[in-house]
PDB file of C-alpha atoms in Angstrom:
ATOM      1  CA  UNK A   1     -26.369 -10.676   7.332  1.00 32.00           C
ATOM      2  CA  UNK A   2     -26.035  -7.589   5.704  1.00 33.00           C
ATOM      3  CA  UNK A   3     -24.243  -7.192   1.973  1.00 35.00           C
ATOM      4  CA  UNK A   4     -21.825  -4.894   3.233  1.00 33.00           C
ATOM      5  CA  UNK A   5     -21.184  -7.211   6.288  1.00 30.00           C
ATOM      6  CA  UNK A   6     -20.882 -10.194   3.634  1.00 31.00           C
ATOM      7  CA  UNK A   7     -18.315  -8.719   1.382  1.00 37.00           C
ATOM      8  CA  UNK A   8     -16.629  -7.394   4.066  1.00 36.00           C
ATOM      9  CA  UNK A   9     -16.014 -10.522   5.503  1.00 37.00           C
ATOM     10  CA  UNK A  10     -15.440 -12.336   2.332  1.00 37.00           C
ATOM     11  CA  UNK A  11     -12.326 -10.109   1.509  1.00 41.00           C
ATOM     12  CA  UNK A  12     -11.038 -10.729   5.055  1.00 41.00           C
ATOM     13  CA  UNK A  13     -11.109 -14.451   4.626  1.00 40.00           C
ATOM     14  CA  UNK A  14      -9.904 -14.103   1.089  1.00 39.00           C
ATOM     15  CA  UNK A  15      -6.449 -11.653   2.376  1.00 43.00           C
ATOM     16  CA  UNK A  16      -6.089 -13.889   5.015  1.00 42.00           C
ATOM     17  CA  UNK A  17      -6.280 -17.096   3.313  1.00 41.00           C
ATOM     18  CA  UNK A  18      -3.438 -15.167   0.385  1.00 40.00           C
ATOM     19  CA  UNK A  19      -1.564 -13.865   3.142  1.00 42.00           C
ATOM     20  CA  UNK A  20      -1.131 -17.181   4.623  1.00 41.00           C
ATOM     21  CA  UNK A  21      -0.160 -18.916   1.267  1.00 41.00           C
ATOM     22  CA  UNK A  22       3.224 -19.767   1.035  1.00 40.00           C
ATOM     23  CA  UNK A  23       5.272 -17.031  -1.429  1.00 49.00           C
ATOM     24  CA  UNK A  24       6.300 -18.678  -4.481  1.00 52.00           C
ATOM     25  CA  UNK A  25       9.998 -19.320  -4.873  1.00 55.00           C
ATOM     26  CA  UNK A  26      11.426 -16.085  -7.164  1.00 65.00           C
ATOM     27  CA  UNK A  27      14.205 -16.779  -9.660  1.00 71.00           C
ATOM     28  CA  UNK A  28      16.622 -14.182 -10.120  1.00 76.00           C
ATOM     29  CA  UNK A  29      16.572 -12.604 -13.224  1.00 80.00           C
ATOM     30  CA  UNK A  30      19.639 -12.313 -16.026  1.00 85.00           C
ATOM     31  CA  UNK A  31      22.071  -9.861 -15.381  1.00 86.00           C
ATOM     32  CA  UNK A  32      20.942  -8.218 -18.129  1.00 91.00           C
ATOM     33  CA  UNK A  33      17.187  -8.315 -17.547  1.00 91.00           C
ATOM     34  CA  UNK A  34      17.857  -6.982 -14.149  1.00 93.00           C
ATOM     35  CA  UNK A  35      19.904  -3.902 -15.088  1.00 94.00           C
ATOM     36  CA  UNK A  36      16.816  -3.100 -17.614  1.00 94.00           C
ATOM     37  CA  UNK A  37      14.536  -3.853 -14.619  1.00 94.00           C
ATOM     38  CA  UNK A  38      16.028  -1.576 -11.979  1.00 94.00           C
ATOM     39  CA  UNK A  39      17.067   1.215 -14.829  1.00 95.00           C
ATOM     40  CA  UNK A  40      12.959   1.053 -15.734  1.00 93.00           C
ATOM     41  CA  UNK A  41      12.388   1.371 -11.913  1.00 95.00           C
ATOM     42  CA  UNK A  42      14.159   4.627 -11.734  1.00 95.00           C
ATOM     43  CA  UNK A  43      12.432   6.131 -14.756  1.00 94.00           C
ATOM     44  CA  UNK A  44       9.080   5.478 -13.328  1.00 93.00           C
ATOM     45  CA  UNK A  45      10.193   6.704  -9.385  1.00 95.00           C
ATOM     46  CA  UNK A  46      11.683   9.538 -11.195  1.00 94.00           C
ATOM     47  CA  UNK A  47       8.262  10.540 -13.218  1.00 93.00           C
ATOM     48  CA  UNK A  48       6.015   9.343  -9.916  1.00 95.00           C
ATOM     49  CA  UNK A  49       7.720  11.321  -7.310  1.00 93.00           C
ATOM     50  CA  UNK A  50       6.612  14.883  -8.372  1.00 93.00           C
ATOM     51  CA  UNK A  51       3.147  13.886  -8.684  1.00 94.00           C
ATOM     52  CA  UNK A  52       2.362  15.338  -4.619  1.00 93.00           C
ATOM     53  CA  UNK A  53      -1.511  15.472  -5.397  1.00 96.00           C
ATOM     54  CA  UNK A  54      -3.188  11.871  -5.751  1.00 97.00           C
ATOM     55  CA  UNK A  55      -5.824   9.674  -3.998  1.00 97.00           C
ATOM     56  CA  UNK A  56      -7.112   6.461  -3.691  1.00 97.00           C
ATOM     57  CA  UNK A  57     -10.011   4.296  -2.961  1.00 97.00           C
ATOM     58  CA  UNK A  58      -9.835   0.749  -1.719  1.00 97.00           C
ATOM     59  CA  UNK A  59     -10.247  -2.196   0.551  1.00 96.00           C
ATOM     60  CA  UNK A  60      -7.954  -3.119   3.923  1.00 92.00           C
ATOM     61  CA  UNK A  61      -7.181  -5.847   6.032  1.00 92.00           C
ATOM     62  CA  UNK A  62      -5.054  -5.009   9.080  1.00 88.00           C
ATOM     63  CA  UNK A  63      -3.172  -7.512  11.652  1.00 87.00           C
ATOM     64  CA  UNK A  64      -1.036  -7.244  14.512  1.00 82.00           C
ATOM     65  CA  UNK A  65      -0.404  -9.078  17.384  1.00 77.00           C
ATOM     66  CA  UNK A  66      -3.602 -11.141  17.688  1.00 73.00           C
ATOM     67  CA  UNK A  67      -6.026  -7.682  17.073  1.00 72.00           C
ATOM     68  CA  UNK A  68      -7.346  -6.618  13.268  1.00 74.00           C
ATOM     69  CA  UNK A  69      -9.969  -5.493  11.282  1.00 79.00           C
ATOM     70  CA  UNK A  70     -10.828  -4.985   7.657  1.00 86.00           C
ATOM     71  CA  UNK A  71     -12.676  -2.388   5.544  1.00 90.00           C
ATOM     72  CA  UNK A  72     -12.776   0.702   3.153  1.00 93.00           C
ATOM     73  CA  UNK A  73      -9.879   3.128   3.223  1.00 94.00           C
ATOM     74  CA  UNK A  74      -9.374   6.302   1.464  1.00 96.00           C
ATOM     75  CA  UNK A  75      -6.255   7.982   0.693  1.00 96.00           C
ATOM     76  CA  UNK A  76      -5.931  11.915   0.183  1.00 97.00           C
ATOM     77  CA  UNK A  77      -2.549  13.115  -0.692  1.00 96.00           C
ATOM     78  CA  UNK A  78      -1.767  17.075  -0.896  1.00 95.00           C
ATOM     79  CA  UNK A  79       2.024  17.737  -0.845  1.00 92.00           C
ATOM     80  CA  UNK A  80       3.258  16.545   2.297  1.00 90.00           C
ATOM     81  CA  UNK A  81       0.181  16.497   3.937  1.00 94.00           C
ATOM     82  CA  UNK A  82      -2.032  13.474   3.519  1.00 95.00           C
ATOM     83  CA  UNK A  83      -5.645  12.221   4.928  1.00 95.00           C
ATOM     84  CA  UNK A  84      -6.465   8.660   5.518  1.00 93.00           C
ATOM     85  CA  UNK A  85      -9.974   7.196   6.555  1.00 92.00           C
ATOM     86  CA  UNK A  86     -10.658   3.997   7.661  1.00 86.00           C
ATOM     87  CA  UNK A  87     -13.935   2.352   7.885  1.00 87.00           C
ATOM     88  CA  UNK A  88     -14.900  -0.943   9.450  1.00 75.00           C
ATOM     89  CA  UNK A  89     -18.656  -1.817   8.591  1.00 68.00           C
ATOM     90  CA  UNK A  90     -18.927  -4.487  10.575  1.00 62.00           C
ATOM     91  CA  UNK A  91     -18.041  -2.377  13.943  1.00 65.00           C
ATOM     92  CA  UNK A  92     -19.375   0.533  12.607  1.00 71.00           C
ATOM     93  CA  UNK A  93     -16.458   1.971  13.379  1.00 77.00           C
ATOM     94  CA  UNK A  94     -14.455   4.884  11.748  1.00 85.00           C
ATOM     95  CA  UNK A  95     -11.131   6.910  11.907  1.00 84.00           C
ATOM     96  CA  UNK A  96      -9.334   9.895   9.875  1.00 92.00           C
ATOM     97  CA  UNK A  97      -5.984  10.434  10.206  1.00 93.00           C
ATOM     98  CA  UNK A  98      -4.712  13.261   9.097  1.00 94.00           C
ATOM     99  CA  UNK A  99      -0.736  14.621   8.956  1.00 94.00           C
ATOM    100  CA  UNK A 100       1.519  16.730   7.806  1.00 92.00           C
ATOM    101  CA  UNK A 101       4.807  18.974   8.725  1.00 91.00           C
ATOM    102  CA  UNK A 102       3.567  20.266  11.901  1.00 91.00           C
ATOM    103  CA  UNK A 103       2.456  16.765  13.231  1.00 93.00           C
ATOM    104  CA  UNK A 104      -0.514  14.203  13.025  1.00 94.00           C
ATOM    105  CA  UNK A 105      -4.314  14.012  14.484  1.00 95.00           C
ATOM    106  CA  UNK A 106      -7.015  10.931  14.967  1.00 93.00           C
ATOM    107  CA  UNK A 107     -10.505  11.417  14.773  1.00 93.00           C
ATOM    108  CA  UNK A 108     -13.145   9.034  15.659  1.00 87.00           C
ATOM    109  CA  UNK A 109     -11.631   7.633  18.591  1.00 82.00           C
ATOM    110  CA  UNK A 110     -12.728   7.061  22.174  1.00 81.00           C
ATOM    111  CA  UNK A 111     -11.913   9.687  24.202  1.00 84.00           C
ATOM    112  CA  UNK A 112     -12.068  12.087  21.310  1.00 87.00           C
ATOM    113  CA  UNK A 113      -9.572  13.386  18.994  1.00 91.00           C
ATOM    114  CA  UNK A 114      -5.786  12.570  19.485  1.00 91.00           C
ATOM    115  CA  UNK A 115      -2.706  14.594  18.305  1.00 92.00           C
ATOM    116  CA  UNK A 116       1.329  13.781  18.290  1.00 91.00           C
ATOM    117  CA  UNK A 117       4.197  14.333  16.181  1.00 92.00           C
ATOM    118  CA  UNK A 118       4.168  10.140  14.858  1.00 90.00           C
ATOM    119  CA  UNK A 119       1.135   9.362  12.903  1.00 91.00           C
ATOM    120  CA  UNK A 120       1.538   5.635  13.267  1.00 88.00           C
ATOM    121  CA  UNK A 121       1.788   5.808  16.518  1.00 89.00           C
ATOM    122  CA  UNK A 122      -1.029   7.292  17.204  1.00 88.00           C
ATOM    123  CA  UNK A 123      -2.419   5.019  15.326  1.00 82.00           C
ATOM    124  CA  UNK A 124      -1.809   2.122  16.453  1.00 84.00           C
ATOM    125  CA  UNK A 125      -2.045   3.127  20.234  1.00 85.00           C
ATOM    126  CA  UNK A 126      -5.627   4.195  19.488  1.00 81.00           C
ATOM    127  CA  UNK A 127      -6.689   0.655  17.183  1.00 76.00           C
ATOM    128  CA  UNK A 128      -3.577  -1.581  17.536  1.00 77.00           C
ATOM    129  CA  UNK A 129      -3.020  -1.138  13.870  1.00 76.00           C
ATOM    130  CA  UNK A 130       0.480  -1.243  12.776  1.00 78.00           C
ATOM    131  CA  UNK A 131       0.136   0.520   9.633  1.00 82.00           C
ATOM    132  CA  UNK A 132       3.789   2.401   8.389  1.00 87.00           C
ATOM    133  CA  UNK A 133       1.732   5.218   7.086  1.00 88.00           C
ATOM    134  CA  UNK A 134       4.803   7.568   6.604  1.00 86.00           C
ATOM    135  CA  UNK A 135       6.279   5.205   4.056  1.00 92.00           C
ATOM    136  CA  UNK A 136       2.999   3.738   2.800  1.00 92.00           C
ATOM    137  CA  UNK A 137       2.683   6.870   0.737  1.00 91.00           C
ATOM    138  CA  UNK A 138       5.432   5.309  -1.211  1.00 95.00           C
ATOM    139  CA  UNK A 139       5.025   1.747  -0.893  1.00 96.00           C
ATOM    140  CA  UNK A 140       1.205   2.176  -2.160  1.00 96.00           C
ATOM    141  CA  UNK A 141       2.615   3.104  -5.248  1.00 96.00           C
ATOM    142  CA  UNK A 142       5.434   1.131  -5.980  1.00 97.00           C
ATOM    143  CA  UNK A 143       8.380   3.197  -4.927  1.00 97.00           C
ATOM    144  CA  UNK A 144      10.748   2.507  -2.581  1.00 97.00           C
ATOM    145  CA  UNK A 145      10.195   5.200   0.448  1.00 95.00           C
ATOM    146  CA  UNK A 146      12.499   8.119   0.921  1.00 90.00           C
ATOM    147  CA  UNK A 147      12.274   7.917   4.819  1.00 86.00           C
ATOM    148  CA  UNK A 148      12.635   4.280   5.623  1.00 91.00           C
ATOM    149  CA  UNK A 149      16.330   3.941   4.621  1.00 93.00           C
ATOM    150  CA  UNK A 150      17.963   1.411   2.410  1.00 95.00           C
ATOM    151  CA  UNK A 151      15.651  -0.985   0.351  1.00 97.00           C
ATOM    152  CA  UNK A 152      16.444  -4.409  -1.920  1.00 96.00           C
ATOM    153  CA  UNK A 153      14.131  -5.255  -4.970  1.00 96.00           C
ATOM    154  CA  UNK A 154      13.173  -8.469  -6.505  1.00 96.00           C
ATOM    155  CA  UNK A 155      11.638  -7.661  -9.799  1.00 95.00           C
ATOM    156  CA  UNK A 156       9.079 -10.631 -11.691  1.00 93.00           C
ATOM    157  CA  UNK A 157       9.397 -12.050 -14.958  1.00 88.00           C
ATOM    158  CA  UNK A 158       7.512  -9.048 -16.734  1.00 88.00           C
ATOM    159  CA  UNK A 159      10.554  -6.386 -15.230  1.00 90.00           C
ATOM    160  CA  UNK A 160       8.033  -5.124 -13.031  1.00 93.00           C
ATOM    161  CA  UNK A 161       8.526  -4.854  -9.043  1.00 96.00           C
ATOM    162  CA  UNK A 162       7.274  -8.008  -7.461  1.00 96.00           C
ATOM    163  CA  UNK A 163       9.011  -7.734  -4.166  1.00 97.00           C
ATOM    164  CA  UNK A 164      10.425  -4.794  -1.673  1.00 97.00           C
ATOM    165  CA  UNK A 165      12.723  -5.194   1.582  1.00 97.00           C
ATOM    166  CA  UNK A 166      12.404  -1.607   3.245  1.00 97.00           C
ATOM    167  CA  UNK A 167      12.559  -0.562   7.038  1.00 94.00           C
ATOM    168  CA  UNK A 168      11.847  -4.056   8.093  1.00 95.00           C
ATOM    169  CA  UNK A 169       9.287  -4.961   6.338  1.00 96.00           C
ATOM    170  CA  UNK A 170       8.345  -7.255   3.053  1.00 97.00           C
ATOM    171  CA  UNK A 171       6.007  -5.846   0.696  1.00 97.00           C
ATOM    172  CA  UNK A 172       4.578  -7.747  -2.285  1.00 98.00           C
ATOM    173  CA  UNK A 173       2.798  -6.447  -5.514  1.00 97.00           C
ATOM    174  CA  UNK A 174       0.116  -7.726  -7.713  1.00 96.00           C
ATOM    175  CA  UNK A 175      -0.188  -5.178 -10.438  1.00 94.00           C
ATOM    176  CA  UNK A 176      -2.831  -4.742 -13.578  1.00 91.00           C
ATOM    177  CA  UNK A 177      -2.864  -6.764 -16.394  1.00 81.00           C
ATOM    178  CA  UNK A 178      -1.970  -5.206 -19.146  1.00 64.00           C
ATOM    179  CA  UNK A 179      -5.940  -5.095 -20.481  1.00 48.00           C
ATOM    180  CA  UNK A 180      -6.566  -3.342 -17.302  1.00 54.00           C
ATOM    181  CA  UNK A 181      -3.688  -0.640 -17.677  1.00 51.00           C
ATOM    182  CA  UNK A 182      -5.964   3.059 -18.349  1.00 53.00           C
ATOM    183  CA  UNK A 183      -3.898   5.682 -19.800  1.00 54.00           C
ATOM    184  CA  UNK A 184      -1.096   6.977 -17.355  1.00 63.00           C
ATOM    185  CA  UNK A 185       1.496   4.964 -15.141  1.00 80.00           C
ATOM    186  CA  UNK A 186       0.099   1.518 -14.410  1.00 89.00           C
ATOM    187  CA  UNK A 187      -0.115   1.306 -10.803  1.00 94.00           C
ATOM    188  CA  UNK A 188      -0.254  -1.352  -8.066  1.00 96.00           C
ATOM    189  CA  UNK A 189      -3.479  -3.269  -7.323  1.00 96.00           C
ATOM    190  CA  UNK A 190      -2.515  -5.405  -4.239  1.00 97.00           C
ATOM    191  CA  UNK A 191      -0.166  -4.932  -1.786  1.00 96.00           C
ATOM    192  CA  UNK A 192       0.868  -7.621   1.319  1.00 97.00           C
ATOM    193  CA  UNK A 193       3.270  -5.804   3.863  1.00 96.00           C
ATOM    194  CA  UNK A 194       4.558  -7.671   6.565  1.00 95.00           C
ATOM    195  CA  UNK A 195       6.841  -7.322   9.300  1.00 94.00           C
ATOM    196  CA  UNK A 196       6.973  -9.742  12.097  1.00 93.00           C
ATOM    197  CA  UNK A 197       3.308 -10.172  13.384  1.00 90.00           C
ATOM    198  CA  UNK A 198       2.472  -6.846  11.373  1.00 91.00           C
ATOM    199  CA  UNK A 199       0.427  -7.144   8.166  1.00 93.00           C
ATOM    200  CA  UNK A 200      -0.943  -5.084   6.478  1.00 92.00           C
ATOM    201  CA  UNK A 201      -3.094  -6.020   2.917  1.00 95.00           C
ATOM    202  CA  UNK A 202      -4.331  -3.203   0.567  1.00 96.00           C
ATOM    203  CA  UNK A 203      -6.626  -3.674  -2.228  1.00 97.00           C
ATOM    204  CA  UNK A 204      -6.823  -0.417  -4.427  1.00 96.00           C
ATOM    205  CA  UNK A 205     -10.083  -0.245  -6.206  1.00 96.00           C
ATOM    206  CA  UNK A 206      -9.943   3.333  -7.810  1.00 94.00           C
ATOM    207  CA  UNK A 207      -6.807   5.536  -8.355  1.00 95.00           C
ATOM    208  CA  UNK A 208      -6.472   9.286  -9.257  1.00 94.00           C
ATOM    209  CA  UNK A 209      -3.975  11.880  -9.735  1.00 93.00           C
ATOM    210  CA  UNK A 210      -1.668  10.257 -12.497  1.00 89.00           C
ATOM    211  CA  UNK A 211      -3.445  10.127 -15.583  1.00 83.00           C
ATOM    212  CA  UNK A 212      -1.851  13.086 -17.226  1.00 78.00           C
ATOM    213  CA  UNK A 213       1.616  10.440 -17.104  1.00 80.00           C
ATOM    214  CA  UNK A 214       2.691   8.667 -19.946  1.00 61.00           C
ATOM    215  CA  UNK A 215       3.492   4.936 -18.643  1.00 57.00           C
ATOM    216  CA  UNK A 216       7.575   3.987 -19.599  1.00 48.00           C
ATOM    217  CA  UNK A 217       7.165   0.703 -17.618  1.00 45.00           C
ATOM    218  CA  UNK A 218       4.612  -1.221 -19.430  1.00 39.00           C
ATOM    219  CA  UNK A 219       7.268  -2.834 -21.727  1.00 37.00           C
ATOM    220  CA  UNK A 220       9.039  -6.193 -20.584  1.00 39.00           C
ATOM    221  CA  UNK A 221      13.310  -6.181 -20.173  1.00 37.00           C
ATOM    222  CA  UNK A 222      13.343  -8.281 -22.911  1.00 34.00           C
ATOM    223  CA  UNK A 223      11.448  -5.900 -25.247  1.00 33.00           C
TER     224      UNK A 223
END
């Protein structure tokens, strides 16, 4: 088997196997520590927000309703406008979906390119990936999305956010340890977003776009 093939499949298993473990039990924090939490929460969507130009580079595993896949994605955003490719070695398959104010377009699918006003659904009609691309741009990094209506946090012991209920859907964060935090805003490394039979598991290996950003989250509530 390939290498590519291998890892591919071994970061499958190994999302699959995480998604499927049961979510430790989160105590509420202090009153206290929770007011710091959600006050440092602000600060950092405040200082995040403006930053429209950013990419990333990482690993996916998609399910829904009995179909998935894994592989590479890459994340271009411009403004409001934003490019995502996904590539799946081990079908040697490949799409780029691209949107912005005047609508969305798929490339790389059978039947040629595809174009709509709803990029996730023309997603998921053409792979049978639920992916909530319009608030992923958000979600990705660690701020609650402007378009998916009210959310509910659940921050972990270090004040950072460990848990978001938005549009539906559960996301949960694994962030950087603090060795690993480069000069800027840490952001995530793992996300898990589920709704129903909808998952969807993001591994970011590389980020770029926020390193001119001073991080004001890297301290705990209690410091």
């Amino acid at each position: 088997m390939p290498r590519s093939f291998l890892r591919i499949a071994v970061l499958a298993a190994v999302l699959v196997s995480a998604g499927c473990a049961v979510q430790p039990r989160r105590e509420p924090l202090p009153p206290a520590l929770e007011a710091a939490a959600q006050a440092r929460q602000a600060e950092r969507e405040a200082a995040l927000r403006p930053v429209s130009d950013w990419s990333l580079e990482g690993r996916i595993a998609v399910s829904n309703d009995g179909k998935g896949g894994s592989g590479r994605i890459d994340w271009t955003q411009r403004g409001q406008a934003y490019a995502v490719s996904l590539s799946a070695p081990v079908t040697r398959q490949s799409w780029r979906l691209s949107a912005g104010p005047d609508g969305a377009r798929l490339d790389g699918v059978e039947g040629g390119p595809r174009s709509g006003p709803d990029a996730q659904q023309l997603l998921l009609e053409a792979t049978g990936w639920a992916i909530p691309v319009g608030a992923l741009s958000d979600w990705v990094r660690g701020l609650r999305a402007e378009t998916a209506g009210p959310a509910r946090m659940e921050f972990g012991a270090t004040g950072r956010l460990a848990r978001l209920h938005q549009g539906g859907w559960v996301i949960d964060y694994v962030w950087p340890d603090a060795a690993d935090a480069s000069a800027g805003p840490v952001l995530p490394r793992r996300l898990d977003a589920r709704r129903g039979e909808a998952r969807v598991r993001l591994l970011v290996d590389t980020w770029t776009g926020h390193e001119s950003l001073a991080d004001g989250t890297a301290a705990t509530p209690s410091q």
